[in-house]
Short mmCIF file of C-alpha atoms and ligand atoms in Angstrom, two decimals:
data_model
loop_
_atom_site.label_atom_id
_atom_site.label_comp_id
_atom_site.label_asym_id
_atom_site.label_seq_id
_atom_site.Cartn_x
_atom_site.Cartn_y
_atom_site.Cartn_z
CA UNK Q 411 11.80 -32.76 -30.42
CA UNK Q 412 9.69 -30.12 -28.70
CA UNK Q 413 10.80 -29.18 -25.24
CA UNK Q 414 8.16 -29.47 -22.53
CA UNK Q 415 7.93 -26.62 -20.06
CA UNK Q 416 8.71 -27.87 -16.56
CA UNK Q 417 5.65 -27.90 -14.33
CA UNK Q 418 7.75 -27.70 -11.17
CA UNK Q 419 8.13 -24.33 -9.54
CA UNK Q 420 11.72 -23.50 -8.75
CA UNK Q 421 12.86 -21.67 -5.64
CA UNK Q 422 11.66 -18.10 -5.42
CA UNK Q 423 8.40 -18.83 -7.25
CA UNK Q 424 6.22 -19.85 -4.34
CA UNK Q 425 4.40 -17.39 -2.11
CA UNK Q 426 1.45 -17.59 0.25
CA UNK Q 427 -0.45 -16.32 3.22
CA UNK Q 428 0.13 -17.46 6.79
CA UNK Q 429 -2.82 -17.17 9.17
CA UNK Q 430 -5.11 -19.15 11.43
CA UNK Q 431 -7.74 -19.80 10.19
CA UNK Q 432 -6.90 -18.94 6.60
CA UNK Q 433 -9.03 -21.23 4.41
CA UNK Q 434 -11.43 -18.41 3.47
CA UNK Q 435 -8.75 -15.88 2.57
CA UNK Q 436 -9.32 -14.17 -0.78
CA UNK Q 437 -5.56 -13.58 -1.19
CA UNK Q 438 -4.70 -16.83 -3.06
CA UNK Q 439 -7.40 -16.16 -5.69
CA UNK Q 440 -6.30 -12.53 -5.96
CA UNK Q 441 -2.56 -13.20 -6.42
CA UNK Q 442 -2.88 -16.34 -8.57
CA UNK Q 443 -5.21 -14.49 -10.97
CA UNK Q 444 -2.63 -11.71 -11.19
CA UNK Q 445 0.20 -14.22 -11.93
CA UNK Q 446 -1.92 -15.81 -14.67
CA UNK Q 447 -2.84 -12.43 -16.17
CA UNK Q 448 0.82 -11.45 -16.32
CA UNK Q 449 2.06 -14.85 -17.59
CA UNK Q 450 4.12 -15.37 -14.44
CA UNK Q 451 5.24 -18.86 -13.43
CA UNK Q 452 4.47 -18.48 -9.71
CA UNK Q 453 2.04 -19.85 -7.17
CA UNK Q 454 0.41 -18.43 -4.03
CA UNK Q 455 -1.02 -20.78 -1.39
CA UNK Q 456 -2.82 -20.58 1.95
CA UNK Q 457 -0.88 -21.91 4.95
CA UNK Q 458 -2.88 -22.52 8.12
CA UNK Q 459 -0.38 -22.10 10.95
CA UNK Q 460 -1.49 -22.23 14.59
CA UNK Q 461 0.35 -19.82 16.91
CA UNK Q 462 2.40 -22.63 18.49
CA UNK Q 463 3.92 -23.41 15.05
CA UNK Q 464 4.60 -19.85 13.88
CA UNK Q 465 8.34 -19.82 14.56
CA UNK Q 466 8.83 -23.10 12.64
CA UNK Q 467 6.65 -21.89 9.76
CA UNK Q 468 8.72 -18.71 9.43
CA UNK Q 469 11.95 -20.72 9.49
CA UNK Q 470 10.35 -22.86 6.74
CA UNK Q 471 10.23 -19.82 4.44
CA UNK Q 472 14.04 -19.90 4.43
CA UNK Q 473 14.35 -23.68 4.33
CA UNK Q 474 11.92 -24.14 1.45
CA UNK Q 475 13.07 -21.05 -0.42
CA UNK Q 476 9.70 -19.28 -0.60
CA UNK Q 477 9.91 -15.86 -2.23
CA UNK Q 478 7.71 -14.27 0.39
CA UNK Q 479 4.44 -14.41 2.27
CA UNK Q 480 1.61 -12.30 3.55
CA UNK Q 481 0.74 -12.59 7.22
CA UNK Q 482 -2.74 -12.27 8.66
CA UNK Q 483 -4.67 -12.70 11.91
CA UNK Q 484 -3.49 -13.74 14.49
CA UNK Q 485 0.22 -13.55 13.55
CA UNK Q 486 0.81 -9.96 12.37
CA UNK Q 487 2.40 -8.81 15.65
CA UNK Q 488 4.02 -12.05 16.86
CA UNK Q 489 5.80 -12.69 13.56
CA UNK Q 490 8.08 -9.69 14.05
CA UNK Q 491 10.15 -11.62 16.62
CA UNK Q 492 11.19 -14.21 14.00
CA UNK Q 493 12.33 -11.84 11.22
CA UNK Q 494 15.84 -10.61 10.46
CA UNK Q 495 14.66 -7.04 9.92
CA UNK Q 496 11.45 -5.04 10.13
CA UNK Q 497 10.90 -1.88 8.06
CA UNK Q 498 10.43 1.35 10.07
CA UNK Q 499 6.76 1.82 9.06
CA UNK Q 500 5.89 -1.75 10.05
CA UNK Q 501 7.68 -1.14 13.35
CA UNK Q 502 5.63 2.02 13.92
CA UNK Q 503 2.40 0.20 13.07
CA UNK Q 504 3.54 -2.66 15.31
CA UNK Q 505 2.57 -5.31 12.74
CA UNK Q 506 3.90 -7.03 9.63
CA UNK Q 507 1.64 -8.20 6.80
CA UNK Q 508 4.27 -8.83 4.10
CA UNK Q 509 7.57 -10.73 4.27
CA UNK Q 510 10.23 -10.96 1.57
CA UNK Q 511 12.94 -13.62 1.60
CA UNK Q 512 16.13 -11.94 0.36
CA UNK Q 513 18.58 -14.81 0.05
CA UNK Q 514 17.63 -16.25 3.42
CA UNK Q 515 17.17 -12.89 5.18
CA UNK Q 516 13.53 -12.31 6.06
CA UNK Q 517 12.40 -8.68 6.00
CA UNK Q 518 8.97 -7.58 7.28
CA UNK Q 519 6.84 -4.76 5.88
CA UNK Q 520 3.33 -3.45 6.43
CA UNK Q 521 1.32 -2.50 3.35
CA UNK Q 522 -2.10 -2.12 5.05
CA UNK Q 523 -1.83 1.64 5.60
CA UNK Q 524 -0.28 2.25 2.18
CA UNK Q 525 -3.09 0.21 0.57
CA UNK Q 526 -5.63 2.19 2.57
CA UNK Q 527 -4.26 5.52 1.28
CA UNK Q 528 -4.22 4.25 -2.33
CA UNK Q 529 -7.84 3.14 -1.99
CA UNK Q 530 -8.78 6.72 -1.05
CA UNK Q 531 -6.67 8.16 -3.84
CA UNK Q 532 -8.37 5.99 -6.49
CA UNK Q 533 -11.71 7.46 -5.41
CA UNK Q 534 -10.32 10.97 -5.74
CA UNK Q 535 -10.49 11.72 -2.01
CA UNK Q 536 -8.10 14.41 -0.86
CA UNK Q 537 -7.07 14.18 2.77
CA UNK Q 538 -5.46 17.57 3.29
CA UNK Q 539 -7.77 19.74 5.37
CA UNK Q 540 -10.15 16.88 6.27
CA UNK Q 541 -11.03 15.91 9.84
CA UNK Q 542 -10.74 12.15 10.24
CA UNK Q 543 -12.22 9.82 12.83
CA UNK Q 544 -10.85 6.31 13.33
CA UNK Q 545 -13.12 3.83 15.11
CA UNK Q 546 -10.96 1.27 16.92
CA UNK Q 547 -7.35 1.16 18.10
CA UNK Q 548 -6.21 -2.37 17.15
CA UNK Q 549 -3.91 -3.48 14.33
CA UNK Q 550 -5.94 -2.09 11.41
CA UNK Q 551 -6.60 1.18 13.25
CA UNK Q 552 -2.88 1.62 13.95
CA UNK Q 553 -2.02 1.28 10.24
CA UNK Q 554 -4.88 3.58 9.19
CA UNK Q 555 -4.28 6.26 11.85
CA UNK Q 556 -0.53 6.42 11.24
CA UNK Q 557 -0.99 6.82 7.50
CA UNK Q 558 -3.76 9.40 7.94
CA UNK Q 559 -1.42 11.28 10.25
CA UNK Q 560 1.43 11.10 7.75
CA UNK Q 561 -0.90 12.11 4.90
CA UNK Q 562 -1.65 15.39 6.67
CA UNK Q 563 -5.29 15.28 7.77
CA UNK Q 564 -6.31 18.45 9.59
CA UNK Q 565 -7.58 16.66 12.68
CA UNK Q 566 -7.59 13.05 13.85
CA UNK Q 567 -9.73 11.51 16.57
CA UNK Q 568 -9.43 7.91 17.71
CA UNK Q 569 -12.63 6.55 19.24
CA UNK Q 570 -12.17 3.24 21.03
CA UNK Q 571 -13.92 1.12 23.63
CA UNK Q 572 -10.81 0.89 25.79
CA UNK Q 573 -9.45 4.39 26.18
CA UNK Q 574 -5.99 3.21 27.23
CA UNK Q 575 -5.41 1.48 23.88
CA UNK Q 576 -6.47 4.63 21.99
CA UNK Q 577 -4.13 6.72 24.16
CA UNK Q 578 -1.31 4.31 23.43
CA UNK Q 579 -1.90 4.75 19.69
CA UNK Q 580 -2.10 8.54 20.02
CA UNK Q 581 1.23 8.53 21.88
CA UNK Q 582 2.78 6.40 19.12
CA UNK Q 583 1.53 8.90 16.53
CA UNK Q 584 3.21 11.69 18.47
CA UNK Q 585 6.45 9.64 18.66
CA UNK Q 586 6.27 9.00 14.89
CA UNK Q 587 6.20 12.81 14.50
CA UNK Q 588 3.09 12.77 12.30
CA UNK Q 589 2.05 16.36 11.47
CA UNK Q 590 -1.24 15.99 13.35
CA UNK Q 591 -1.83 15.37 17.06
CA UNK Q 592 -4.47 12.71 17.66
CA UNK Q 593 -7.34 13.19 20.11
CA UNK Q 594 -8.84 10.28 21.96
CA UNK Q 595 -12.49 9.66 22.87
CA UNK Q 596 -14.74 6.92 24.17
CA UNK Q 597 -17.76 5.81 22.10
CA UNK Q 598 -20.85 7.91 22.90
CA UNK Q 599 -18.88 10.58 24.82
CA UNK Q 600 -19.33 14.30 24.12
CA UNK Q 601 -15.87 14.45 22.51
CA UNK Q 602 -16.73 11.52 20.24
CA UNK Q 603 -20.02 13.07 19.11
CA UNK Q 604 -18.34 16.42 18.46
CA UNK Q 605 -15.63 14.80 16.34
CA UNK Q 606 -18.20 12.78 14.35
CA UNK Q 607 -20.35 15.88 13.76
CA UNK Q 608 -17.49 17.57 11.91
CA UNK Q 609 -15.85 14.51 10.34
CA UNK Q 610 -14.81 14.53 6.68
CA UNK Q 611 -13.81 10.86 6.88
CA UNK Q 612 -14.86 8.10 9.27
CA UNK Q 613 -13.02 4.77 9.14
CA UNK Q 614 -14.34 1.71 10.91
CA UNK Q 615 -11.43 -0.42 12.12
CA UNK Q 616 -13.44 -2.55 14.55
CA UNK Q 617 -14.95 -5.93 13.61
CA UNK Q 618 -18.46 -4.59 14.39
CA UNK Q 619 -20.70 -5.52 11.43
CA UNK Q 620 -18.49 -8.34 10.18
CA UNK Q 621 -19.95 -11.75 9.30
CA UNK Q 622 -21.69 -13.45 10.98
CA UNK Q 623 -22.70 -10.49 13.17
CA UNK Q 624 -24.09 -8.36 10.33
CA UNK Q 625 -26.48 -6.30 12.46
CA UNK Q 626 -23.73 -4.84 14.66
CA UNK Q 627 -22.47 -1.38 13.88
CA UNK Q 628 -19.81 0.87 15.42
CA UNK Q 629 -22.07 3.92 14.88
CA UNK Q 630 -25.70 3.59 15.96
CA UNK Q 631 -26.84 6.83 14.30
CA UNK Q 632 -25.16 7.97 11.09
CA UNK Q 633 -27.36 11.08 10.95
CA UNK Q 634 -24.77 12.78 13.16
CA UNK Q 635 -22.29 12.80 10.23
CA UNK Q 636 -22.11 15.92 8.05
CA UNK Q 637 -23.16 15.86 4.37
CA UNK Q 638 -19.72 15.61 2.75
CA UNK Q 639 -18.40 12.88 5.04
CA UNK Q 640 -16.84 9.78 3.45
CA UNK Q 641 -17.61 6.57 5.37
CA UNK Q 642 -15.01 3.81 5.03
CA UNK Q 643 -15.39 0.33 6.50
CA UNK Q 644 -12.25 -1.83 6.54
CA UNK Q 645 -14.52 -4.90 6.72
CA UNK Q 646 -15.01 -6.78 3.43
CA UNK Q 647 -17.26 -9.61 4.67
CA UNK Q 648 -19.96 -8.53 3.92
CA UNK Q 649 -19.05 -6.05 1.19
CA UNK Q 650 -21.75 -3.71 2.46
CA UNK Q 651 -21.91 -3.59 6.25
CA UNK Q 652 -24.79 -2.09 8.17
CA UNK Q 653 -22.64 1.03 8.67
CA UNK Q 654 -22.10 1.44 4.92
CA UNK Q 655 -25.73 0.67 4.07
CA UNK Q 656 -26.99 3.33 6.47
CA UNK Q 657 -24.39 5.85 5.29
CA UNK Q 658 -25.29 5.19 1.63
CA UNK Q 659 -28.99 5.69 2.40
CA UNK Q 660 -28.09 8.99 3.98
CA UNK Q 661 -26.41 9.98 0.70
CA UNK Q 662 -22.79 9.74 1.91
CA UNK Q 663 -19.91 8.34 -0.14
CA UNK Q 664 -18.99 4.85 1.09
CA UNK Q 665 -15.94 2.62 0.58
CA UNK Q 666 -15.67 -1.01 1.68
CA UNK Q 667 -12.63 -2.99 2.83
CA UNK Q 668 -12.16 -4.76 -0.50
CA UNK Q 669 -10.31 -1.72 -1.84
CA UNK Q 670 -7.82 -1.85 1.05
CA UNK Q 671 -7.41 -5.62 0.70
CA UNK Q 672 -6.65 -5.32 -3.02
CA UNK Q 673 -4.26 -2.40 -2.68
CA UNK Q 674 -2.32 -3.89 0.25
CA UNK Q 675 -1.85 -6.98 -1.94
CA UNK Q 676 -0.80 -4.94 -4.97
CA UNK Q 677 1.68 -3.02 -2.78
CA UNK Q 678 3.19 -6.31 -1.52
CA UNK Q 679 4.24 -6.94 -5.13
CA UNK Q 680 6.53 -3.91 -4.90
CA UNK Q 681 8.65 -5.86 -2.40
CA UNK Q 682 8.39 -9.26 -4.08
CA UNK Q 683 8.64 -8.28 -7.75
CA UNK Q 684 9.71 -4.63 -7.81
CA UNK Q 685 6.44 -3.45 -9.34
CA UNK Q 686 2.84 -2.90 -8.25
CA UNK Q 687 0.36 -5.77 -8.76
CA UNK Q 688 -2.40 -5.42 -11.38
CA UNK Q 689 -5.13 -3.87 -9.24
CA UNK Q 690 -8.09 -4.46 -11.58
CA UNK Q 691 -7.36 -8.17 -12.06
CA UNK Q 692 -6.81 -8.59 -8.33
CA UNK Q 693 -10.05 -6.76 -7.47
CA UNK Q 694 -12.13 -8.92 -9.84
CA UNK Q 695 -10.60 -12.15 -8.47
CA UNK Q 696 -10.97 -11.13 -4.81
CA UNK Q 697 -14.57 -10.05 -5.39
CA UNK Q 698 -15.37 -13.39 -7.08
CA UNK Q 699 -13.76 -15.32 -4.21
CA UNK Q 700 -15.75 -13.36 -1.62
CA UNK Q 701 -19.02 -13.73 -3.55
CA UNK Q 702 -18.45 -17.48 -3.87
CA UNK Q 703 -18.24 -17.74 -0.09
CA UNK Q 704 -21.24 -15.53 0.73
P1 NAP Z 1051 -7.88 -6.01 16.53
O1 NAP Z 1051 -6.44 -5.71 16.55
O2 NAP Z 1051 -8.41 -7.15 17.33
O3 NAP Z 1051 -8.65 -4.66 17.00
C1 NAP Z 1051 -10.04 -4.65 17.10
C2 NAP Z 1051 -10.51 -3.26 17.56
O4 NAP Z 1051 -11.94 -3.28 17.56
C3 NAP Z 1051 -10.06 -2.86 18.95
O5 NAP Z 1051 -9.85 -1.48 18.97
C4 NAP Z 1051 -11.25 -3.26 19.81
O6 NAP Z 1051 -11.44 -2.44 20.94
C5 NAP Z 1051 -12.41 -2.99 18.89
N1 NAP Z 1051 -13.54 -3.87 19.19
C6 NAP Z 1051 -13.58 -5.22 19.06
N2 NAP Z 1051 -14.79 -5.68 19.43
C7 NAP Z 1051 -15.51 -4.61 19.82
C8 NAP Z 1051 -16.84 -4.45 20.33
N3 NAP Z 1051 -17.63 -5.49 20.51
N4 NAP Z 1051 -17.24 -3.20 20.62
C9 NAP Z 1051 -16.44 -2.14 20.44
N5 NAP Z 1051 -15.18 -2.22 19.99
C10 NAP Z 1051 -14.72 -3.45 19.67
O7 NAP Z 1051 -8.40 -6.27 15.04
P2 NAP Z 1051 -7.79 -5.69 13.68
O8 NAP Z 1051 -6.75 -6.61 13.17
O9 NAP Z 1051 -7.45 -4.26 13.88
O10 NAP Z 1051 -9.04 -5.85 12.69
C11 NAP Z 1051 -10.16 -4.99 12.81
C12 NAP Z 1051 -10.97 -5.00 11.53
O11 NAP Z 1051 -10.19 -4.53 10.44
C13 NAP Z 1051 -11.47 -6.39 11.11
O12 NAP Z 1051 -12.83 -6.28 10.86
C14 NAP Z 1051 -10.74 -6.71 9.83
O13 NAP Z 1051 -11.57 -7.38 8.91
C15 NAP Z 1051 -10.40 -5.34 9.31
N6 NAP Z 1051 -9.17 -5.35 8.46
C16 NAP Z 1051 -9.33 -5.18 7.14
C17 NAP Z 1051 -8.21 -5.16 6.31
C18 NAP Z 1051 -8.39 -4.97 4.83
O14 NAP Z 1051 -7.44 -5.19 4.08
N7 NAP Z 1051 -9.55 -4.56 4.38
C19 NAP Z 1051 -6.93 -5.32 6.85
C20 NAP Z 1051 -6.81 -5.50 8.23
C21 NAP Z 1051 -7.94 -5.52 9.02
P3 NAP Z 1051 -10.62 -2.70 22.33
O15 NAP Z 1051 -9.28 -2.05 22.13
O16 NAP Z 1051 -11.44 -2.01 23.36
O17 NAP Z 1051 -10.54 -4.19 22.51
#
């Protein structure tokens, strides 16, 4: 008699993403394609959890024996209160995007900044000696700025609408003892224009340009950027924002947020499975999921 393979997934085989809303997340397609490509008997779902239910949902990871989850907007900061431990980098960023369930102990990590650095590395971009400008000072900006600081950029300027939030981030960078001191500027100010005029890398970490508001941009005139500047938009809906379109037309190298999305997901595998996820498979699946929605 041939033995049938069980279709039930045992404990430690189920993962997912917790967010609100989360229906349009590309993460399930990305991770499930990677499991299939590697012949893994695992499943990744999307769990829509309103803020009022977050504590119960996190307790459910233990109760149901999930292997781990990703966490997205709006829970990345709030979730930290319900975990047993938070890794130092995630604590410095102030947000968790990956949780692993180690025998009932929930540990939080942040792979956004790590994924961001890997997405630069795969394009052959060296950070040492470059002047970097981060637009925004929210969750994504915190991960990006901290990792740029740790990676040894020559100069770092945070340009944000509310100066106090940028100053808060700059102070956290100083506390984290990153090798570079961050400057702070308000959009359109003399300091901001001076930093942009000598930038080797500009990273948009604001939602300006994101669907459905495609005509917004965090930088009205890209002609201020020097010739060798790399323009990075953390947005991946649409894949080419107005900022990237204008930078490309000016002949600058551009990178969209898909690369960061894919690499942060592949890095989460390091915690769940002890090895990096298959980046090419994940990129193809995430791209297909995003194109299906657009
Ligand atoms: P957040 O914490 O809400 O921060 C948003 C930032 O944008 C703040 O600094 C805010 O300035 C600024 N901002 C918002 N609306 C603005 C406006 N109308 N004009 C000027 N500045 C404005 O959001 P987040 O979690 O950092 O996400 C930001 C972006 O990063 C999103 O587009 C998201 O898609 C992207 N992201 C991408 C990835 C990826 O894997 N590719 C991962 C994470 C995030 P104030 O401080 O003045 O409010």
